[in-house]
Amino acid sequence: TDTYLYVLSPFSIYKISIATGITTNVFYPPFGQFAGDIAISNDNIPYIYASFFGGGISPPVISKSYPYVAKINTSNGAVFNILVSKDDYYGSILPDQKNRPNGLVVSKDNTLVYFILPSGYIYKIGVSSFEYSSTLLSGIDTAGISPGFLAISSDSKNIYIVNTSSNNVCILNRTQITGNLQSNSTIATGSSPLGIAISPDDKNVYVVNNGGDTVSIFDRDISTGNLSASTPPTFAVGQSPKNIAISPDGENVYVTNSNSSTLSILDRNKETGVLTSLGTISTGSSPVSYPEDVAISPDGKNVYVTSYNTDNISIFSRNIQDGTLTGSTKISAALSPTRIAIPADGKQVYVTNYNSNYQQNTMSIFNRNLTNGELTIPSSVSKHPLTGAGAPYDITISPNGKNIYVTN
């Protein structure tokens, strides 16, 4: 439309208004990439394309050439990257360098990975091609602002996404054969929703409201995947709740309360989804421990909580009869442990360490005692380096236990 001039320079793409001369930076390539060439699409879609290569400048985490093409939507600033050489590829797939990926899940059939970007889109990529993708990843609008965590129903019919800044949940329909997503609707939550969990029977969806100190309770229509507010619609928990987990038997719900350094223990009515309190248990000295995530072992015997500020993991024994917790053994992790994942066999526990710095971005690995739930550090390796990553955050394991995926 002869409105803007786009200029590719080392480490940047600039947009210059032809009318006013005002210049803005629309893209910073990752890891000190060198600029190659730039082009504009020949249709009415407002995309520009730019090639980059090189790496290892700042931070020094890439040791090989890293050629790719960036596709930038000039109308909203969204950036997509297409890797162009498998031989020179090194590190992790980078769908959007202007936004930090948040939550991610794996489809129940182990074929697709879905992940969220704060720009407002959810993406899918085939597991078989995750190491190298020669085609553009297509995003679906999450119908909200600042999408964070997501969850997939056990029947694989729906994906639910928490939009933190719009105070709602986006409901997406999922095609079973292709895994493609279709927008369905949204439903309001409380203030600043964060964590989300679906009951094992797929009857309820629970959302943690960080700004309202509550959990929103939704009834799920098994046939359509639609949500409706339960009665009562919310349940009060501790201060600034962050994440949520539901026991494998569906009897209990556990919520981390970041500003009160506690874990809420809730009883769940399997018929109605209604929650009642069984009390709280401390995760460390208030308010410094800042409990982040909670996970339950597949056998239901243990509950694990990461403490972001004290760099450790609390280990609780769970009474499988009533869901109450005892004990609070702790084991050290790396800097700022964040999210937890446990494979279906329950033999290991994996934890992302958010502030393990650019030179040592890591995931902690623990062996789990199947009898008492205690964690020990393997003699071979205690922290797995995440090469080419930065600030590892969410983590998930494929249902078949063969792969682990981490957002950075």
Short mmCIF file of C-alpha atoms in Angstrom, two decimals:
data_model
loop_
_atom_site.label_atom_id
_atom_site.label_comp_id
_atom_site.label_asym_id
_atom_site.label_seq_id
_atom_site.Cartn_x
_atom_site.Cartn_y
_atom_site.Cartn_z
CA THR A 1 0.00 0.00 0.00
CA ASP A 2 3.10 2.24 -0.20
CA THR A 3 2.60 3.20 3.45
CA TYR A 4 5.73 1.83 5.11
CA LEU A 5 9.32 1.06 4.21
CA TYR A 6 10.88 -1.98 5.89
CA VAL A 7 14.63 -2.02 6.41
CA LEU A 8 16.65 -5.06 7.46
CA SER A 9 19.80 -4.30 9.42
CA PRO A 10 22.09 -6.39 11.64
CA PHE A 11 19.99 -7.64 14.58
CA SER A 12 16.82 -5.68 13.70
CA ILE A 13 13.98 -4.96 11.28
CA TYR A 14 12.78 -1.36 11.19
CA LYS A 15 9.44 -0.03 9.95
CA ILE A 16 9.55 3.55 8.61
CA SER A 17 6.43 5.57 7.85
CA ILE A 18 6.80 7.04 4.37
CA ALA A 19 4.47 9.91 5.30
CA THR A 20 6.02 10.91 8.65
CA GLY A 21 9.43 9.28 8.76
CA ILE A 22 8.64 7.80 12.19
CA THR A 23 10.76 4.67 12.73
CA THR A 24 9.89 1.69 14.94
CA ASN A 25 11.71 -1.59 15.56
CA VAL A 26 9.37 -4.47 14.70
CA PHE A 27 11.64 -7.47 15.28
CA TYR A 28 14.74 -8.47 17.25
CA PRO A 29 16.16 -11.77 15.98
CA PRO A 30 17.13 -14.27 18.69
CA PHE A 31 20.63 -15.01 19.94
CA GLY A 32 22.42 -12.29 17.97
CA GLN A 33 21.48 -13.55 14.53
CA PHE A 34 22.96 -11.90 11.43
CA ALA A 35 20.60 -10.40 8.87
CA GLY A 36 20.27 -11.90 5.41
CA ASP A 37 17.56 -10.58 3.10
CA ILE A 38 14.02 -9.19 3.29
CA ALA A 39 10.91 -9.44 1.09
CA ILE A 40 7.24 -8.44 1.12
CA SER A 41 4.39 -10.81 0.25
CA ASN A 42 2.78 -10.34 -3.16
CA ASP A 43 -0.80 -10.61 -1.95
CA ASN A 44 -3.06 -8.55 0.28
CA ILE A 45 -1.90 -10.28 3.47
CA PRO A 46 0.38 -7.87 5.38
CA TYR A 47 3.41 -10.15 5.78
CA ILE A 48 7.11 -9.50 5.35
CA TYR A 49 9.80 -12.18 5.30
CA ALA A 50 13.38 -11.91 6.48
CA SER A 51 16.23 -14.41 6.56
CA PHE A 52 18.75 -14.73 9.40
CA PHE A 53 21.76 -16.87 10.11
CA GLY A 54 24.63 -17.22 12.57
CA GLY A 55 24.53 -17.12 16.35
CA GLY A 56 26.64 -17.46 19.45
CA ILE A 57 26.85 -13.71 20.06
CA SER A 58 24.65 -12.85 23.05
CA PRO A 59 23.85 -14.92 24.99
CA PRO A 60 26.51 -17.47 23.97
CA VAL A 61 24.28 -20.51 23.86
CA ILE A 62 24.24 -21.33 20.15
CA SER A 63 27.37 -23.00 18.84
CA LYS A 64 26.22 -23.72 15.29
CA SER A 65 24.78 -21.80 12.40
CA TYR A 66 21.06 -21.26 12.87
CA PRO A 67 19.47 -20.32 9.52
CA TYR A 68 15.76 -19.59 9.40
CA VAL A 69 13.20 -17.29 7.84
CA ALA A 70 11.04 -15.04 10.01
CA LYS A 71 7.50 -14.27 8.83
CA ILE A 72 6.16 -11.08 10.43
CA ASN A 73 2.53 -9.99 10.41
CA THR A 74 2.79 -6.22 10.01
CA SER A 75 -0.75 -5.64 11.24
CA ASN A 76 -0.28 -7.09 14.74
CA GLY A 77 3.46 -7.74 15.07
CA ALA A 78 3.13 -11.52 15.42
CA VAL A 79 6.29 -13.33 14.35
CA PHE A 80 6.59 -16.86 13.00
CA ASN A 81 9.84 -18.64 12.22
CA ILE A 82 10.47 -21.32 9.60
CA LEU A 83 13.64 -23.34 9.97
CA VAL A 84 15.25 -23.73 6.58
CA SER A 85 18.11 -26.18 7.16
CA LYS A 86 17.88 -29.31 9.27
CA ASP A 87 21.63 -29.90 9.11
CA ASP A 88 22.41 -26.53 10.64
CA TYR A 89 19.48 -26.50 13.07
CA TYR A 90 20.58 -26.39 16.68
CA GLY A 91 18.54 -25.84 19.83
CA SER A 92 14.77 -25.58 19.99
CA ILE A 93 11.95 -24.70 17.64
CA LEU A 94 11.19 -20.99 17.87
CA PRO A 95 7.67 -20.17 16.69
CA ASP A 96 7.53 -16.59 17.96
CA GLN A 97 10.56 -14.71 19.18
CA LYS A 98 8.63 -11.66 20.37
CA ASN A 99 6.68 -13.62 22.96
CA ARG A 100 7.56 -16.17 25.59
CA PRO A 101 5.74 -19.48 25.10
CA ASN A 102 3.62 -20.38 28.10
CA GLY A 103 1.60 -23.55 28.64
CA LEU A 104 1.72 -26.65 26.49
CA VAL A 105 0.04 -30.06 26.31
CA VAL A 106 0.44 -33.25 24.28
CA SER A 107 -2.53 -34.92 22.60
CA LYS A 108 -3.65 -38.18 24.18
CA ASP A 109 -2.58 -40.13 21.08
CA ASN A 110 0.97 -38.74 21.38
CA THR A 111 0.96 -37.25 17.88
CA LEU A 112 0.59 -33.49 18.43
CA VAL A 113 1.94 -30.82 20.76
CA TYR A 114 -0.09 -27.65 21.42
CA PHE A 115 1.44 -24.54 22.96
CA ILE A 116 0.41 -20.98 23.80
CA LEU A 117 1.97 -17.61 23.08
CA PRO A 118 1.06 -14.38 24.90
CA SER A 119 0.41 -12.75 21.52
CA GLY A 120 -2.96 -14.52 21.64
CA TYR A 121 -2.49 -17.69 19.61
CA ILE A 122 -2.34 -21.44 20.14
CA TYR A 123 -0.16 -23.52 17.85
CA LYS A 124 0.13 -27.22 17.05
CA ILE A 125 3.08 -29.15 15.69
CA GLY A 126 3.42 -32.83 14.88
CA VAL A 127 5.52 -34.83 17.31
CA SER A 128 7.30 -36.63 14.48
CA SER A 129 8.43 -33.34 12.92
CA PHE A 130 9.04 -31.37 16.11
CA GLU A 131 12.81 -31.46 15.75
CA TYR A 132 12.60 -29.85 12.35
CA SER A 133 9.70 -28.14 10.64
CA SER A 134 9.90 -26.89 7.07
CA THR A 135 6.40 -25.42 7.08
CA LEU A 136 4.77 -22.54 8.87
CA LEU A 137 2.96 -23.25 12.09
CA SER A 138 -0.59 -21.92 11.86
CA GLY A 139 -2.00 -20.25 14.97
CA ILE A 140 -5.58 -20.15 16.24
CA ASP A 141 -6.82 -17.03 18.04
CA THR A 142 -7.43 -17.70 21.74
CA ALA A 143 -10.15 -15.01 21.87
CA GLY A 144 -8.52 -13.28 24.79
CA ILE A 145 -5.56 -11.32 26.13
CA SER A 146 -2.44 -12.86 27.69
CA PRO A 147 -3.24 -16.56 27.24
CA GLY A 148 -1.29 -18.66 29.73
CA PHE A 149 -1.91 -22.26 30.65
CA LEU A 150 -4.07 -24.78 28.85
CA ALA A 151 -5.54 -28.23 29.38
CA ILE A 152 -6.82 -30.98 27.07
CA SER A 153 -9.80 -33.14 27.97
CA SER A 154 -9.31 -36.88 28.47
CA ASP A 155 -11.61 -37.58 25.52
CA SER A 156 -9.38 -35.29 23.37
CA LYS A 157 -12.41 -33.36 22.12
CA ASN A 158 -11.51 -29.99 23.60
CA ILE A 159 -8.68 -27.72 24.65
CA TYR A 160 -9.28 -25.02 27.26
CA ILE A 161 -7.06 -21.92 27.48
CA VAL A 162 -6.84 -19.43 30.33
CA ASN A 163 -6.73 -15.78 29.17
CA THR A 164 -5.25 -14.01 32.18
CA SER A 165 -5.80 -10.37 31.21
CA SER A 166 -9.32 -10.91 29.80
CA ASN A 167 -10.53 -12.97 32.78
CA ASN A 168 -11.96 -15.79 30.72
CA VAL A 169 -11.40 -19.29 29.38
CA CYS A 170 -11.32 -19.96 25.66
CA ILE A 171 -13.03 -23.21 24.60
CA LEU A 172 -11.67 -24.86 21.45
CA ASN A 173 -13.11 -27.86 19.64
CA ARG A 174 -10.55 -30.40 18.49
CA THR A 175 -10.86 -32.63 15.42
CA GLN A 176 -9.88 -36.13 16.46
CA ILE A 177 -8.28 -37.25 13.18
CA THR A 178 -6.24 -34.17 12.26
CA GLY A 179 -5.92 -32.48 15.64
CA ASN A 180 -7.02 -29.18 14.09
CA LEU A 181 -8.70 -26.67 16.39
CA GLN A 182 -11.85 -24.61 15.97
CA SER A 183 -12.96 -21.70 18.11
CA ASN A 184 -16.02 -22.48 20.17
CA SER A 185 -16.69 -19.81 22.80
CA THR A 186 -15.38 -18.16 25.96
CA ILE A 187 -16.66 -18.13 29.51
CA ALA A 188 -15.87 -15.64 32.29
CA THR A 189 -13.66 -16.54 35.25
CA GLY A 190 -12.62 -14.61 38.32
CA SER A 191 -9.83 -12.02 38.39
CA SER A 192 -6.49 -12.87 36.73
CA PRO A 193 -6.97 -16.59 36.08
CA LEU A 194 -3.81 -18.71 35.89
CA GLY A 195 -3.78 -22.47 36.52
CA ILE A 196 -6.35 -24.82 34.99
CA ALA A 197 -7.20 -28.49 35.49
CA ILE A 198 -9.82 -30.91 34.16
CA SER A 199 -11.24 -33.66 36.35
CA PRO A 200 -10.34 -37.24 35.31
CA ASP A 201 -13.99 -37.92 34.46
CA ASP A 202 -14.09 -34.82 32.18
CA LYS A 203 -17.14 -33.51 34.06
CA ASN A 204 -15.55 -30.38 35.55
CA VAL A 205 -12.99 -27.71 34.72
CA TYR A 206 -11.33 -25.78 37.54
CA VAL A 207 -9.51 -22.45 37.10
CA VAL A 208 -7.35 -20.69 39.69
CA ASN A 209 -8.06 -16.94 40.01
CA ASN A 210 -4.82 -15.31 41.16
CA GLY A 211 -6.39 -11.88 41.62
CA GLY A 212 -9.47 -13.04 43.49
CA ASP A 213 -8.07 -15.80 45.75
CA THR A 214 -10.66 -18.23 44.41
CA VAL A 215 -11.13 -21.25 42.18
CA SER A 216 -13.77 -21.04 39.44
CA ILE A 217 -15.78 -24.24 39.04
CA PHE A 218 -17.32 -25.15 35.68
CA ASP A 219 -19.56 -28.01 34.65
CA ARG A 220 -18.51 -29.53 31.33
CA ASP A 221 -20.95 -30.90 28.76
CA ILE A 222 -19.39 -34.23 27.77
CA SER A 223 -20.94 -34.18 24.29
CA THR A 224 -20.16 -30.58 23.26
CA GLY A 225 -17.32 -29.58 25.57
CA ASN A 226 -19.15 -26.38 26.51
CA LEU A 227 -18.74 -25.01 30.02
CA SER A 228 -21.28 -23.55 32.42
CA ALA A 229 -20.72 -22.04 35.85
CA SER A 230 -21.31 -24.51 38.64
CA THR A 231 -23.28 -23.80 41.81
CA PRO A 232 -21.56 -22.22 43.65
CA PRO A 233 -19.43 -20.78 40.82
CA THR A 234 -16.28 -20.18 42.93
CA PHE A 235 -14.55 -21.47 46.03
CA ALA A 236 -12.21 -19.42 48.26
CA VAL A 237 -8.60 -20.53 48.74
CA GLY A 238 -5.39 -18.84 50.00
CA GLN A 239 -3.65 -15.65 48.91
CA SER A 240 -2.66 -15.31 45.24
CA PRO A 241 -3.30 -18.90 44.15
CA LYS A 242 -1.11 -19.98 41.26
CA ASN A 243 -1.62 -23.57 40.10
CA ILE A 244 -3.94 -26.52 40.60
CA ALA A 245 -3.87 -30.31 40.41
CA ILE A 246 -6.57 -32.97 40.73
CA SER A 247 -5.87 -36.42 42.20
CA PRO A 248 -6.04 -39.40 39.80
CA ASP A 249 -9.13 -40.71 41.61
CA GLY A 250 -10.88 -37.34 41.18
CA GLU A 251 -11.54 -37.09 44.92
CA ASN A 252 -9.30 -34.13 45.76
CA VAL A 253 -8.08 -30.79 44.41
CA TYR A 254 -4.86 -29.10 45.51
CA VAL A 255 -4.01 -25.40 44.98
CA THR A 256 -0.72 -23.55 45.55
CA ASN A 257 -1.16 -20.20 47.34
CA SER A 258 1.92 -18.18 46.42
CA ASN A 259 1.59 -15.25 48.85
CA SER A 260 0.56 -17.30 51.88
CA SER A 261 3.11 -20.10 51.34
CA THR A 262 0.46 -22.78 51.69
CA LEU A 263 -1.21 -25.55 49.75
CA SER A 264 -5.01 -25.72 49.90
CA ILE A 265 -6.39 -29.25 50.31
CA LEU A 266 -9.91 -29.59 48.90
CA ASP A 267 -12.40 -32.42 48.79
CA ARG A 268 -14.24 -32.84 45.47
CA ASN A 269 -17.76 -34.21 45.14
CA LYS A 270 -17.46 -36.50 42.11
CA GLU A 271 -21.16 -36.17 41.33
CA THR A 272 -21.49 -32.38 41.47
CA GLY A 273 -17.89 -31.12 41.25
CA VAL A 274 -18.47 -28.99 44.39
CA LEU A 275 -15.41 -28.32 46.55
CA THR A 276 -15.08 -28.28 50.33
CA SER A 277 -12.00 -27.40 52.36
CA LEU A 278 -9.88 -29.95 54.20
CA GLY A 279 -7.53 -27.22 55.41
CA THR A 280 -4.10 -26.03 54.27
CA ILE A 281 -0.55 -27.20 54.76
CA SER A 282 2.58 -25.05 54.83
CA THR A 283 5.09 -25.14 51.97
CA GLY A 284 7.70 -23.08 53.84
CA SER A 285 8.25 -19.86 55.78
CA SER A 286 5.58 -17.33 54.81
CA PRO A 287 5.81 -15.36 52.61
CA VAL A 288 9.19 -16.27 51.16
CA SER A 289 8.71 -19.80 49.77
CA TYR A 290 6.29 -18.72 46.99
CA PRO A 291 4.83 -22.12 46.04
CA GLU A 292 4.50 -22.26 42.27
CA ASP A 293 3.30 -25.60 40.93
CA VAL A 294 1.74 -28.76 42.34
CA ALA A 295 1.73 -32.28 40.93
CA ILE A 296 0.37 -35.61 42.15
CA SER A 297 2.04 -38.97 41.56
CA PRO A 298 0.09 -41.35 39.28
CA ASP A 299 -0.48 -43.75 42.18
CA GLY A 300 -1.99 -40.90 44.22
CA LYS A 301 0.36 -41.48 47.15
CA ASN A 302 2.35 -38.24 47.00
CA VAL A 303 1.96 -34.55 46.28
CA TYR A 304 4.92 -32.43 45.14
CA VAL A 305 5.16 -28.62 45.30
CA THR A 306 7.85 -26.36 43.84
CA SER A 307 8.88 -23.33 45.91
CA TYR A 308 10.12 -20.61 43.56
CA ASN A 309 11.89 -18.43 46.15
CA THR A 310 13.52 -21.13 48.28
CA ASP A 311 14.71 -23.34 45.40
CA ASN A 312 13.28 -26.59 46.70
CA ILE A 313 10.51 -29.13 46.29
CA SER A 314 8.17 -30.10 49.13
CA ILE A 315 7.22 -33.78 49.28
CA PHE A 316 3.95 -34.69 50.99
CA SER A 317 2.44 -38.10 51.73
CA ARG A 318 -1.20 -38.34 50.66
CA ASN A 319 -3.85 -40.38 52.46
CA ILE A 320 -5.61 -42.05 49.54
CA GLN A 321 -8.74 -42.52 51.67
CA ASP A 322 -9.46 -38.87 52.50
CA GLY A 323 -6.88 -36.86 50.54
CA THR A 324 -5.22 -35.23 53.56
CA LEU A 325 -1.48 -34.60 53.50
CA THR A 326 1.28 -35.21 56.03
CA GLY A 327 4.99 -34.58 56.17
CA SER A 328 6.97 -31.93 54.40
CA THR A 329 10.27 -33.39 53.32
CA LYS A 330 12.20 -31.03 51.07
CA ILE A 331 14.81 -31.58 48.39
CA SER A 332 16.87 -28.87 46.75
CA ALA A 333 16.44 -27.98 43.09
CA ALA A 334 18.24 -25.43 40.93
CA LEU A 335 17.38 -21.72 40.87
CA SER A 336 13.66 -20.89 40.87
CA PRO A 337 12.01 -24.29 40.33
CA THR A 338 8.78 -23.68 38.49
CA ARG A 339 6.75 -26.44 36.84
CA ILE A 340 6.62 -30.18 37.59
CA ALA A 341 5.94 -33.18 35.39
CA ILE A 342 5.69 -36.85 36.39
CA PRO A 343 5.54 -39.68 33.82
CA ALA A 344 2.78 -42.29 33.96
CA ASP A 345 5.07 -44.90 35.56
CA GLY A 346 5.81 -42.50 38.44
CA LYS A 347 9.50 -43.37 38.48
CA GLN A 348 10.87 -39.85 37.93
CA VAL A 349 10.01 -36.25 38.67
CA TYR A 350 11.10 -33.48 36.27
CA VAL A 351 11.25 -29.79 37.24
CA THR A 352 12.01 -26.71 35.14
CA ASN A 353 14.38 -24.17 36.72
CA TYR A 354 13.31 -20.76 35.48
CA ASN A 355 16.26 -18.67 36.67
CA SER A 356 19.05 -21.14 35.98
CA ASN A 357 20.58 -18.41 33.75
CA TYR A 358 21.34 -18.44 30.04
CA GLN A 359 24.54 -20.42 30.38
CA GLN A 360 22.95 -23.19 32.46
CA ASN A 361 19.29 -23.43 31.53
CA THR A 362 18.28 -26.68 33.15
CA MET A 363 15.60 -29.18 34.02
CA SER A 364 16.14 -31.02 37.32
CA ILE A 365 15.75 -34.79 37.25
CA PHE A 366 14.83 -36.83 40.32
CA ASN A 367 14.33 -40.54 40.83
CA ARG A 368 11.16 -41.32 42.79
CA ASN A 369 10.86 -44.11 45.32
CA LEU A 370 7.64 -45.92 44.40
CA THR A 371 7.12 -47.05 48.00
CA ASN A 372 7.49 -43.83 50.00
CA GLY A 373 7.61 -41.13 47.31
CA GLU A 374 11.02 -39.81 48.34
CA LEU A 375 13.13 -38.13 45.67
CA THR A 376 16.81 -38.73 45.06
CA ILE A 377 19.21 -37.22 42.57
CA PRO A 378 20.50 -39.70 39.96
CA SER A 379 24.22 -40.36 40.21
CA SER A 380 24.64 -39.82 36.47
CA VAL A 381 23.01 -36.43 36.03
CA SER A 382 21.06 -34.13 38.36
CA LYS A 383 20.24 -31.35 35.92
CA HIS A 384 19.66 -31.81 32.22
CA PRO A 385 20.94 -28.87 30.16
CA LEU A 386 18.41 -27.34 27.76
CA THR A 387 20.73 -26.25 24.96
CA GLY A 388 19.67 -23.10 23.13
CA ALA A 389 16.92 -22.40 25.65
CA GLY A 390 16.25 -19.43 27.90
CA ALA A 391 14.23 -19.31 31.14
CA PRO A 392 12.62 -22.79 30.89
CA TYR A 393 9.05 -22.61 32.13
CA ASP A 394 6.24 -25.04 31.42
CA ILE A 395 6.83 -28.76 30.97
CA THR A 396 4.75 -31.72 29.87
CA ILE A 397 5.33 -35.40 29.17
CA SER A 398 3.69 -37.36 26.37
CA PRO A 399 1.15 -39.91 27.63
CA ASN A 400 3.34 -42.77 26.40
CA GLY A 401 6.26 -41.39 28.44
CA LYS A 402 8.64 -41.23 25.48
CA ASN A 403 9.08 -37.44 25.19
CA ILE A 404 9.33 -34.35 27.35
CA TYR A 405 8.52 -30.86 26.03
CA VAL A 406 9.59 -27.58 27.65
CA THR A 407 8.65 -23.99 26.80
CA ASN A 408 11.37 -21.36 27.12
#
